[in-house]
PDB file of C-alpha atoms in Angstrom:
ATOM      1  CA  MET A   1     -24.179   2.860   4.909  1.00 80.00           C
ATOM      2  CA  ALA A   2     -26.056   3.876   1.758  1.00 85.00           C
ATOM      3  CA  HIS A   3     -24.747   7.435   2.050  1.00 87.00           C
ATOM      4  CA  THR A   4     -21.139   6.221   2.333  1.00 89.00           C
ATOM      5  CA  LEU A   5     -21.591   3.809  -0.555  1.00 90.00           C
ATOM      6  CA  LYS A   6     -23.016   6.655  -2.646  1.00 90.00           C
ATOM      7  CA  GLY A   7     -19.951   8.790  -1.958  1.00 91.00           C
ATOM      8  CA  VAL A   8     -17.386   6.071  -2.538  1.00 90.00           C
ATOM      9  CA  SER A   9     -19.034   4.868  -5.737  1.00 91.00           C
ATOM     10  CA  GLY A  10     -19.015   8.422  -7.055  1.00 88.00           C
ATOM     11  CA  SER A  11     -15.311   8.698  -6.263  1.00 87.00           C
ATOM     12  CA  ILE A  12     -14.491   5.585  -8.289  1.00 87.00           C
ATOM     13  CA  PHE A  13     -16.869   6.451 -11.152  1.00 88.00           C
ATOM     14  CA  ALA A  14     -19.179   3.470 -10.496  1.00 92.00           C
ATOM     15  CA  GLU A  15     -22.255   5.379 -11.670  1.00 94.00           C
ATOM     16  CA  GLU A  16     -24.702   2.466 -11.651  1.00 95.00           C
ATOM     17  CA  LEU A  17     -23.741   1.643  -8.065  1.00 95.00           C
ATOM     18  CA  ARG A  18     -24.032   5.318  -7.139  1.00 95.00           C
ATOM     19  CA  GLN A  19     -27.553   5.527  -8.558  1.00 95.00           C
ATOM     20  CA  SER A  20     -28.575   2.384  -6.696  1.00 95.00           C
ATOM     21  CA  ALA A  21     -27.162   3.807  -3.464  1.00 95.00           C
ATOM     22  CA  ILE A  22     -29.108   7.042  -4.012  1.00 95.00           C
ATOM     23  CA  VAL A  23     -32.334   5.043  -4.300  1.00 95.00           C
ATOM     24  CA  ALA A  24     -31.470   3.021  -1.188  1.00 94.00           C
ATOM     25  CA  GLU A  25     -30.596   6.140   0.788  1.00 95.00           C
ATOM     26  CA  GLN A  26     -33.920   7.758  -0.124  1.00 95.00           C
ATOM     27  CA  GLN A  27     -35.851   4.609   0.801  1.00 96.00           C
ATOM     28  CA  LEU A  28     -34.119   4.515   4.168  1.00 95.00           C
ATOM     29  CA  LYS A  29     -34.934   8.185   4.787  1.00 95.00           C
ATOM     30  CA  ASP A  30     -38.569   7.699   3.788  1.00 96.00           C
ATOM     31  CA  THR A  31     -39.380   4.345   5.413  1.00 96.00           C
ATOM     32  CA  GLN A  32     -36.474   3.420   7.697  1.00 95.00           C
ATOM     33  CA  SER A  33     -36.116   0.166   5.736  1.00 95.00           C
ATOM     34  CA  LEU A  34     -35.020  -1.202   2.379  1.00 95.00           C
ATOM     35  CA  GLU A  35     -37.166  -3.252   0.080  1.00 95.00           C
ATOM     36  CA  PRO A  36     -35.698  -6.598  -1.043  1.00 96.00           C
ATOM     37  CA  ASP A  37     -35.438  -5.337  -4.638  1.00 95.00           C
ATOM     38  CA  ALA A  38     -33.291  -2.398  -3.522  1.00 94.00           C
ATOM     39  CA  ILE A  39     -30.982  -4.718  -1.611  1.00 95.00           C
ATOM     40  CA  SER A  40     -30.685  -7.039  -4.603  1.00 96.00           C
ATOM     41  CA  GLU A  41     -29.904  -4.132  -6.905  1.00 96.00           C
ATOM     42  CA  LEU A  42     -27.257  -2.783  -4.521  1.00 94.00           C
ATOM     43  CA  GLU A  43     -25.680  -6.230  -4.350  1.00 95.00           C
ATOM     44  CA  ARG A  44     -25.700  -6.614  -8.147  1.00 97.00           C
ATOM     45  CA  CYS A  45     -24.170  -3.191  -8.718  1.00 95.00           C
ATOM     46  CA  LEU A  46     -21.567  -3.724  -6.011  1.00 94.00           C
ATOM     47  CA  ARG A  47     -20.512  -7.024  -7.567  1.00 96.00           C
ATOM     48  CA  MET A  48     -20.192  -5.337 -10.962  1.00 95.00           C
ATOM     49  CA  ALA A  49     -18.105  -2.508  -9.482  1.00 94.00           C
ATOM     50  CA  ILE A  50     -15.802  -4.993  -7.758  1.00 94.00           C
ATOM     51  CA  LEU A  51     -15.313  -6.961 -10.981  1.00 95.00           C
ATOM     52  CA  SER A  52     -14.606  -3.766 -12.869  1.00 93.00           C
ATOM     53  CA  ALA A  53     -12.032  -2.687 -10.285  1.00 92.00           C
ATOM     54  CA  GLU A  54     -10.371  -6.106 -10.379  1.00 94.00           C
ATOM     55  CA  ASP A  55     -10.173  -5.959 -14.181  1.00 94.00           C
ATOM     56  CA  TYR A  56      -8.690  -2.468 -14.036  1.00 92.00           C
ATOM     57  CA  ILE A  57      -6.062  -3.493 -11.463  1.00 93.00           C
ATOM     58  CA  SER A  58      -5.175  -6.580 -13.475  1.00 94.00           C
ATOM     59  CA  ALA A  59      -4.764  -4.541 -16.675  1.00 94.00           C
ATOM     60  CA  GLN A  60      -2.602  -1.966 -14.881  1.00 92.00           C
ATOM     61  CA  SER A  61      -0.314  -4.626 -13.429  1.00 91.00           C
ATOM     62  CA  GLN A  62       0.283  -6.101 -16.919  1.00 89.00           C
ATOM     63  CA  GLN A  63       1.581  -2.835 -18.341  1.00 82.00           C
TER      64      GLN A  63
END
């Protein structure tokens, strides 16, 4: 999941989400688990990316 999220976030230019996914992917490779802080950061970045996408779509539909 982290690998896919890393790729998708890169495709939509959500750099903060991409960086968070990179950290999560490395943690999963190293320990086979994610620390609660990594999960919280992924969630925060994902929410921000969703809001940004919604704002972009809204602005495009008003043109």
